[in-house]
Short mmCIF file of C-alpha atoms and ligand atoms in Angstrom, two decimals:
data_model
loop_
_atom_site.label_atom_id
_atom_site.label_comp_id
_atom_site.label_asym_id
_atom_site.label_seq_id
_atom_site.Cartn_x
_atom_site.Cartn_y
_atom_site.Cartn_z
CA MET A 1 84.64 118.53 97.90
CA ASN A 2 84.52 121.93 96.27
CA ILE A 3 87.71 122.14 94.34
CA SER A 4 87.70 125.90 94.13
CA ASP A 5 88.09 125.98 97.92
CA ILE A 6 91.26 123.97 97.98
CA LYS A 7 94.15 126.33 98.09
CA ILE A 8 97.43 124.81 99.22
CA ALA A 9 99.66 127.87 98.84
CA LYS A 10 99.49 131.34 97.42
CA ASP A 11 97.85 131.10 93.97
CA THR A 12 98.12 127.31 94.11
CA TYR A 13 95.10 124.98 94.06
CA TRP A 14 94.40 121.27 94.33
CA VAL A 15 92.34 120.29 91.29
CA GLY A 16 92.25 116.54 91.65
CA LYS A 17 89.72 113.75 91.81
CA ILE A 18 88.77 111.50 94.71
CA ASP A 19 88.18 107.94 93.57
CA ASN A 20 86.59 106.07 96.46
CA ARG A 21 85.92 102.88 94.56
CA GLU A 22 87.97 99.73 95.19
CA VAL A 23 90.30 100.65 92.35
CA PRO A 24 92.13 97.89 90.43
CA PHE A 25 95.74 98.98 90.09
CA HIS A 26 99.01 97.16 89.29
CA ARG A 27 97.24 93.84 89.96
CA LEU A 28 96.19 95.10 93.38
CA ILE A 29 92.80 96.24 94.54
CA LEU A 30 93.13 99.55 96.33
CA ALA A 31 90.80 98.77 99.19
CA LYS A 32 90.80 102.37 100.42
CA GLY A 33 90.50 103.84 96.94
CA THR A 34 92.84 106.64 95.94
CA THR A 35 92.98 110.21 94.75
CA TYR A 36 94.49 111.68 91.62
CA ASN A 37 95.99 114.98 92.70
CA SER A 38 96.50 117.67 90.13
CA TYR A 39 97.61 121.22 90.88
CA LEU A 40 96.97 124.57 89.29
CA LEU A 41 99.47 127.36 89.91
CA LYS A 42 97.69 130.58 88.91
CA THR A 43 100.85 132.55 88.30
CA GLY A 44 101.79 134.98 85.53
CA LYS A 45 102.14 131.94 83.27
CA PRO A 46 99.50 129.62 84.73
CA THR A 47 100.75 126.10 85.12
CA VAL A 48 99.11 122.74 85.76
CA ILE A 49 101.15 120.02 87.43
CA ASP A 50 99.96 116.50 86.54
CA THR A 51 96.34 115.68 85.74
CA VAL A 52 93.94 112.89 86.78
CA ASP A 53 93.01 109.39 85.68
CA MET A 54 91.84 109.22 82.08
CA GLU A 55 88.44 107.98 83.21
CA PHE A 56 87.76 111.38 84.78
CA GLY A 57 89.39 113.51 82.08
CA ARG A 58 86.30 115.30 80.81
CA GLU A 59 85.02 116.07 84.32
CA TYR A 60 88.49 117.32 85.24
CA ALA A 61 88.72 119.63 82.23
CA ASP A 62 85.25 121.01 83.05
CA ARG A 63 86.26 121.73 86.62
CA MET A 64 89.53 123.28 85.54
CA ALA A 65 87.57 125.65 83.32
CA GLU A 66 85.72 126.88 86.42
CA LEU A 67 89.04 127.96 87.91
CA ILE A 68 90.75 129.41 84.87
CA ASP A 69 90.18 130.09 81.20
CA PRO A 70 91.96 127.06 79.69
CA LEU A 71 93.36 129.29 76.96
CA ASP A 72 95.37 131.09 79.64
CA ILE A 73 97.20 127.94 80.73
CA ALA A 74 100.83 128.35 79.68
CA TYR A 75 102.30 125.05 80.85
CA ILE A 76 101.13 121.57 81.71
CA VAL A 77 103.82 119.67 83.59
CA ILE A 78 103.65 115.89 83.19
CA ASN A 79 105.93 114.33 85.79
CA HIS A 80 104.94 110.77 84.88
CA THR A 81 103.03 109.46 81.88
CA GLU A 82 101.07 106.62 83.48
CA PRO A 83 97.42 107.35 82.62
CA ASP A 84 96.25 107.83 86.21
CA HIS A 85 98.18 111.13 86.08
CA SER A 86 98.50 112.01 82.42
CA GLY A 87 95.05 110.71 81.50
CA GLY A 88 93.32 114.05 81.95
CA LEU A 89 95.75 115.63 79.50
CA ALA A 90 93.76 114.69 76.41
CA ALA A 91 90.63 116.52 77.58
CA LEU A 92 92.57 119.43 79.07
CA ALA A 93 94.84 119.91 76.06
CA MET A 94 91.83 120.12 73.74
CA ARG A 95 90.81 123.28 75.58
CA ALA A 96 94.21 124.54 76.74
CA THR A 97 95.44 124.94 73.20
CA ASN A 98 98.11 127.50 74.10
CA ALA A 99 99.73 125.29 76.72
CA THR A 100 103.22 123.88 76.31
CA ILE A 101 103.64 120.38 77.69
CA VAL A 102 106.63 120.13 80.02
CA CYS A 103 108.18 116.69 80.49
CA THR A 104 111.31 114.61 80.09
CA GLU A 105 112.61 113.57 76.69
CA ILE A 106 111.48 109.98 77.15
CA ALA A 107 107.96 111.14 77.96
CA VAL A 108 107.44 113.06 74.70
CA PRO A 109 106.76 110.12 72.34
CA GLU A 110 104.69 108.42 75.03
CA ILE A 111 102.40 111.44 75.40
CA GLN A 112 102.29 111.94 71.64
CA GLU A 113 101.24 108.36 71.00
CA MET A 114 98.88 107.91 73.95
CA TYR A 115 96.91 111.10 73.44
CA LYS A 116 97.55 111.88 69.76
CA LEU A 117 99.27 115.11 70.76
CA HIS A 118 101.93 115.04 68.07
CA SER A 119 101.53 118.63 66.98
CA ARG A 120 101.63 120.28 70.41
CA ASN A 121 104.50 122.32 71.80
CA TYR A 122 106.77 120.41 74.15
CA LEU A 123 109.39 121.75 76.51
CA VAL A 124 111.84 118.96 77.29
CA VAL A 125 113.42 119.48 80.68
CA ARG A 126 116.54 117.85 82.02
CA ASP A 127 117.84 117.29 85.50
CA GLY A 128 118.30 120.63 87.27
CA ASP A 129 116.47 122.77 84.69
CA THR A 130 114.30 125.60 85.97
CA LEU A 131 111.24 127.27 84.47
CA ASP A 132 109.99 130.76 85.27
CA ILE A 133 106.19 130.56 85.39
CA GLY A 134 105.68 134.22 86.23
CA GLY A 135 106.17 134.84 89.92
CA LYS A 136 107.21 131.31 90.77
CA THR A 137 110.02 129.11 89.60
CA LEU A 138 109.87 125.39 89.00
CA LEU A 139 112.93 123.18 89.34
CA PHE A 140 112.90 119.76 87.69
CA LYS A 141 114.81 116.66 88.77
CA GLU A 142 114.83 113.45 86.79
CA THR A 143 113.97 110.38 88.89
CA PRO A 144 114.03 107.51 86.38
CA TYR A 145 112.32 104.26 87.32
CA LEU A 146 110.45 105.78 90.24
CA HIS A 147 108.63 104.10 88.95
CA THR A 148 108.96 104.30 85.16
CA ALA A 149 111.78 105.48 82.93
CA GLU A 150 110.38 108.93 82.06
CA THR A 151 109.61 110.01 85.61
CA MET A 152 110.65 113.36 87.06
CA ILE A 153 109.74 115.46 90.08
CA THR A 154 108.97 119.17 90.21
CA TYR A 155 109.85 121.59 93.01
CA CYS A 156 108.49 125.09 93.41
CA ILE A 157 111.38 127.15 94.73
CA GLU A 158 109.34 130.05 96.17
CA ASP A 159 106.67 127.87 97.84
CA LYS A 160 109.12 125.13 98.92
CA ILE A 161 106.60 122.58 97.69
CA LEU A 162 107.71 119.30 96.14
CA TYR A 163 105.43 117.79 93.49
CA PRO A 164 106.80 114.23 93.20
CA CYS A 165 103.82 112.57 91.46
CA ASP A 166 103.73 108.89 92.51
CA ILE A 167 106.60 109.21 94.96
CA PHE A 168 105.64 109.81 98.62
CA SER A 169 102.02 108.98 97.79
CA THR A 170 99.33 107.07 99.67
CA HIS A 171 96.38 105.21 98.23
CA VAL A 172 93.63 106.57 100.42
CA ALA A 173 90.45 108.28 99.24
CA VAL A 174 89.32 110.69 101.91
CA GLU A 175 88.04 114.20 101.71
CA LYS A 176 90.94 115.47 103.75
CA LEU A 177 93.78 116.90 101.83
CA PHE A 178 96.56 116.96 104.41
CA SER A 179 97.97 114.08 106.43
CA ASP A 180 97.72 116.13 109.62
CA GLU A 181 93.96 116.41 109.07
CA ALA A 182 93.47 112.70 108.42
CA GLY A 183 92.54 111.84 111.99
CA PHE A 184 94.84 108.83 111.95
CA ASP A 185 98.53 108.08 111.49
CA ILE A 186 99.15 107.66 107.77
CA THR A 187 102.49 105.88 108.23
CA GLU A 188 101.17 102.40 107.45
CA ASP A 189 99.40 103.64 104.32
CA PHE A 190 102.57 105.47 103.34
CA LYS A 191 104.68 102.34 103.83
CA GLY A 192 102.10 100.18 102.06
CA TYR A 193 102.23 102.41 99.01
CA TYR A 194 106.03 102.36 99.09
CA SER A 195 106.07 98.54 99.20
CA ALA A 196 103.65 98.15 96.32
CA ILE A 197 104.92 100.77 93.91
CA ILE A 198 108.37 102.01 94.82
CA HIS A 199 110.14 99.11 96.50
CA PRO A 200 110.70 97.09 93.31
CA HIS A 201 112.70 100.13 92.14
CA ARG A 202 114.50 100.79 95.41
CA ARG A 203 117.90 101.07 93.68
CA TYR A 204 116.64 104.36 92.26
CA VAL A 205 115.57 105.75 95.62
CA ARG A 206 119.24 106.71 95.96
CA THR A 207 118.84 109.04 92.96
CA LEU A 208 115.77 110.48 94.61
CA MET A 209 117.55 111.06 97.91
CA GLU A 210 120.35 112.82 96.06
CA ALA A 211 117.76 114.93 94.21
CA VAL A 212 115.95 116.11 97.34
CA LYS A 213 118.78 116.31 99.85
CA ASP A 214 119.50 120.02 99.32
CA LEU A 215 115.90 121.10 98.83
CA GLU A 216 114.15 122.93 101.60
CA ILE A 217 110.77 121.22 101.53
CA ASP A 218 107.85 122.62 103.51
CA MET A 219 105.24 120.48 101.78
CA ILE A 220 105.10 117.33 99.70
CA ALA A 221 102.21 117.45 97.26
CA PRO A 222 102.14 114.02 95.63
CA SER A 223 99.65 112.78 93.08
CA HIS A 224 97.88 110.16 95.22
CA GLY A 225 96.47 110.58 98.68
CA PHE A 226 97.59 112.93 101.38
CA LEU A 227 99.67 116.06 101.06
CA ILE A 228 102.31 116.21 103.78
CA ARG A 229 103.24 119.45 105.54
CA GLU A 230 104.19 118.14 108.99
CA ASP A 231 107.24 115.97 109.65
CA VAL A 232 108.16 116.18 105.99
CA ARG A 233 111.68 114.90 106.56
CA LYS A 234 110.35 111.93 108.52
CA TYR A 235 108.58 110.70 105.42
CA ILE A 236 111.55 111.32 103.16
CA ASP A 237 113.79 109.49 105.62
CA LEU A 238 111.35 106.56 105.63
CA TYR A 239 112.02 106.04 101.93
CA ALA A 240 115.76 106.07 102.59
CA GLU A 241 115.32 103.58 105.41
CA LEU A 242 112.91 101.24 103.61
CA SER A 243 115.11 101.08 100.53
CA ARG A 244 118.36 100.60 102.43
CA GLU A 245 120.30 97.57 101.42
CA THR A 246 122.16 95.12 103.52
CA THR A 247 124.99 93.20 101.98
CA GLN A 248 125.58 90.87 104.84
CA GLY A 249 126.17 87.27 103.94
CA LYS A 250 124.56 87.10 100.51
CA LYS A 251 126.17 84.68 98.10
CA ALA A 252 125.89 83.73 94.45
CA ALA A 253 127.15 80.74 92.50
CA ILE A 254 127.83 81.17 88.79
CA VAL A 255 128.35 77.99 86.80
CA TYR A 256 129.19 77.88 83.11
CA THR A 257 130.52 75.88 80.22
CA THR A 258 132.04 77.69 77.25
CA ILE A 259 133.37 77.13 73.75
CA LYS A 260 135.23 80.33 72.91
CA ASN A 261 135.22 82.00 76.31
CA ASN A 262 132.27 84.29 75.55
CA THR A 263 130.02 82.60 78.09
CA LYS A 264 132.99 82.62 80.48
CA LYS A 265 133.26 86.38 79.98
CA MET A 266 129.56 86.71 80.74
CA ALA A 267 130.15 84.82 83.98
CA GLY A 268 132.94 87.30 84.79
CA ILE A 269 130.66 90.31 84.20
CA LEU A 270 127.98 88.74 86.39
CA GLN A 271 130.52 88.08 89.11
CA ALA A 272 131.99 91.61 89.01
CA THR A 273 128.55 93.24 89.10
CA LEU A 274 127.32 91.07 91.96
CA GLN A 275 130.48 91.81 93.91
CA GLU A 276 130.09 95.55 93.29
CA ASN A 277 126.73 95.09 94.97
CA GLY A 278 128.22 93.42 98.00
CA ILE A 279 127.42 89.82 97.07
CA GLU A 280 130.09 87.16 97.38
CA ALA A 281 130.02 85.55 93.94
CA THR A 282 131.88 82.35 93.06
CA VAL A 283 132.43 81.27 89.47
CA TRP A 284 132.70 77.62 88.44
CA ASP A 285 133.75 76.17 85.09
CA ALA A 286 131.63 73.02 85.12
CA ASP A 287 134.09 71.21 82.86
CA LYS A 288 137.05 71.87 85.14
CA SER A 289 135.48 71.57 88.59
CA ASP A 290 134.28 68.79 90.81
CA MET A 291 130.50 68.51 90.67
CA ASN A 292 130.26 68.03 94.44
CA ASP A 293 132.08 71.32 95.00
CA ILE A 294 129.71 73.09 92.62
CA ILE A 295 126.64 71.63 94.33
CA GLU A 296 127.98 72.62 97.73
CA SER A 297 128.46 76.16 96.45
CA ILE A 298 124.94 76.22 94.99
CA GLU A 299 123.44 74.95 98.22
CA ALA A 300 125.19 77.76 100.11
CA ALA A 301 124.16 80.42 97.60
CA ASP A 302 121.19 82.78 97.57
CA ALA A 303 121.32 83.18 93.79
CA VAL A 304 122.40 80.71 91.13
CA PHE A 305 123.38 81.56 87.57
CA ILE A 306 123.89 78.74 85.08
CA GLY A 307 125.17 79.33 81.56
CA SER A 308 126.35 77.54 78.50
CA SER A 309 127.41 78.32 74.98
CA THR A 310 125.21 76.72 72.34
CA ARG A 311 126.57 74.06 70.00
CA TYR A 312 124.37 72.04 67.68
CA ALA A 313 121.29 73.50 69.38
CA ASP A 314 122.25 72.21 72.81
CA MET A 315 124.33 72.82 75.93
CA ILE A 316 127.96 71.83 75.96
CA GLY A 317 130.13 70.05 78.50
CA ASN A 318 129.13 68.81 81.93
CA LEU A 319 126.05 70.86 82.66
CA GLU A 320 123.31 68.34 82.05
CA PRO A 321 124.20 65.94 84.90
CA LEU A 322 124.47 68.93 87.23
CA LEU A 323 121.09 70.31 86.18
CA LYS A 324 119.48 66.90 86.66
CA GLU A 325 120.97 66.72 90.13
CA LEU A 326 119.66 70.18 91.02
CA GLN A 327 116.14 69.02 90.26
CA LEU A 328 116.47 66.45 93.04
CA LEU A 329 117.59 68.94 95.69
CA ASN A 330 115.58 71.26 97.87
CA LEU A 331 116.74 74.69 96.70
CA LYS A 332 113.62 76.58 97.69
CA GLY A 333 114.08 80.29 98.29
CA LYS A 334 117.05 80.65 95.97
CA LEU A 335 116.92 82.84 92.89
CA ALA A 336 118.06 81.31 89.60
CA ALA A 337 118.85 82.61 86.13
CA ALA A 338 120.07 81.08 82.88
CA PHE A 339 122.60 82.77 80.64
CA GLY A 340 124.81 82.14 77.65
CA SER A 341 126.51 83.39 74.52
CA TYR A 342 125.33 82.07 71.19
CA GLY A 343 125.79 82.55 67.47
CA TRP A 344 122.46 81.63 65.90
CA SER A 345 119.52 80.77 68.12
CA GLY A 346 120.87 80.09 71.62
CA GLU A 347 118.92 76.91 72.30
CA ALA A 348 121.21 75.94 75.20
CA ILE A 349 120.05 78.93 77.22
CA GLU A 350 116.43 77.89 76.83
CA VAL A 351 117.26 74.28 77.74
CA ILE A 352 118.93 75.52 80.94
CA GLN A 353 115.88 77.65 81.66
CA ASP A 354 113.68 74.56 81.30
CA TYR A 355 115.88 72.60 83.68
CA LEU A 356 115.87 75.44 86.21
CA ASN A 357 112.09 75.62 85.98
CA GLY A 358 112.12 71.97 87.02
CA THR A 359 113.88 72.86 90.30
CA ASN A 360 112.14 74.59 93.18
CA MET A 361 114.23 77.74 92.81
CA THR A 362 112.60 81.03 91.81
CA VAL A 363 113.66 81.31 88.19
CA GLN A 364 113.89 84.80 86.73
CA SER A 365 112.06 85.55 83.49
CA THR A 366 111.49 88.70 81.47
CA SER A 367 107.77 88.19 81.82
CA ASP A 368 107.98 88.20 85.62
CA VAL A 369 110.21 91.28 85.64
CA ILE A 370 107.71 93.21 83.56
CA LYS A 371 104.76 92.04 85.61
CA SER A 372 106.40 92.83 88.95
CA THR A 373 108.17 96.09 88.11
CA GLY A 374 107.16 97.34 84.67
CA MET A 375 110.86 97.47 83.76
CA THR A 376 111.71 96.50 80.20
CA HIS A 377 115.49 96.91 80.30
CA VAL A 378 116.06 93.75 82.35
CA GLU A 379 115.85 90.45 80.49
CA PHE A 380 115.97 86.84 81.59
CA PRO A 381 117.36 84.48 80.54
CA ILE A 382 120.47 86.52 79.77
CA ARG A 383 121.25 86.00 76.12
CA VAL A 384 124.21 87.59 74.32
CA ARG A 385 125.13 86.97 70.70
CA PHE A 386 128.86 86.20 70.35
CA SER A 387 131.18 88.36 72.48
CA PRO A 388 129.69 90.31 75.42
CA LYS A 389 132.36 93.00 75.05
CA GLU A 390 130.28 95.66 73.31
CA ALA A 391 128.95 98.16 75.82
CA GLU A 392 125.30 97.42 75.12
CA LYS A 393 125.77 93.69 75.70
CA THR A 394 127.82 94.25 78.84
CA GLN A 395 125.11 96.54 80.14
CA LYS A 396 122.47 93.92 79.50
CA ILE A 397 124.38 91.44 81.69
CA LYS A 398 124.93 94.09 84.37
CA ASN A 399 121.23 95.01 84.37
CA ALA A 400 120.31 91.39 85.07
CA ALA A 401 122.92 91.06 87.84
CA GLU A 402 121.81 94.33 89.43
CA PHE A 403 118.21 93.19 89.34
CA VAL A 404 119.08 89.97 91.16
CA SER A 405 121.22 91.97 93.60
CA ASP A 406 118.27 94.21 94.37
CA LEU A 407 116.09 91.19 95.03
CA LEU A 408 118.69 89.81 97.41
CA LEU A 409 119.68 93.02 99.14
CA SER A 410 116.30 94.19 100.22
CA ALA A 411 116.12 95.40 103.78
CA ILE A 412 112.46 94.40 103.88
FE1 FEO B 501 100.08 106.69 90.03
FE2 FEO B 501 102.52 105.34 88.20
O1 FEO B 501 100.86 106.01 88.53
#
């Protein structure tokens, strides 16, 4: 493909890379390959939007130099710092020494550290900011966790083109730029990409829908796969539909023992957050309730939270017989999480985690959260030192409950 031929709008060019290998990505193999779409807007203040995978950085910078003197590039917009899109920045920035890097605040240290670009000029943009690039205007919307914290999308007001980076992408490597030229219906590829990359973060699709609802969009120019210029709203609506939640009939059981009511308070925060998310959550004090009632509640639940304060490096109260009993039951398909307040080391929480791992429930762990979503603000088991009242601790408990809610409330 001759990149210099690929004009997508007035003064706007596709300058990406087709990668038709079976690309390893997020523990998947992209059987159809992918593309890394980058865009050059040759305006009064020439602007690049996203780059390509770091493996192709040098080739990308060479090709860019065929289209424009790199010294003339005024801005390089980085919507998302994952190296399949920011990776070409190192090679490009070496030549485009006058360019200001445009990104969110969270992205700045990431770019600085990844590409040793500490001394470059950065323009930090916030939700709703605009940038005059000389004849065109870019509008920025923050879309955190779609699919990483620093993510934003860029919209060109005059061209009515949305540059959403990973969002609305497809992993298909073909030498056709637009979905209407593909020769096949891209819907399954579009949905497949959504499931793999976006769905674990579907809570944040609401933010995205809010961000794009008032934009008049004639074209979606994402950073993987096809550009979409026909039925644009159909594809946006698909995200809304695929991420929609259903709250019908989901239940949680929260069981705790407590010394000074801190673990009880954690149970209350879990319950309130789950209920805010449409889940019927029942709380049980294991020392004051009949074990048969608790087991009945657990058997009826879709998610089970079990917590204890720590005393003398162990659980307190009546939890151990209950946990032993749970290991004998068939609880397959249920989600489980351990929690607790502690003062020193919180051994009880780890003991509960071990017991839960001995059941056939799906036990949540920080490691699994990171591997499945890349999110680092959700931690399991849920450990809080002393009182959970401080905002940061409360938020930590809420994050965990919201994560479990999202797992339960999926429409897919
Ligand atoms: Fe296509 Fe999140 O990278």
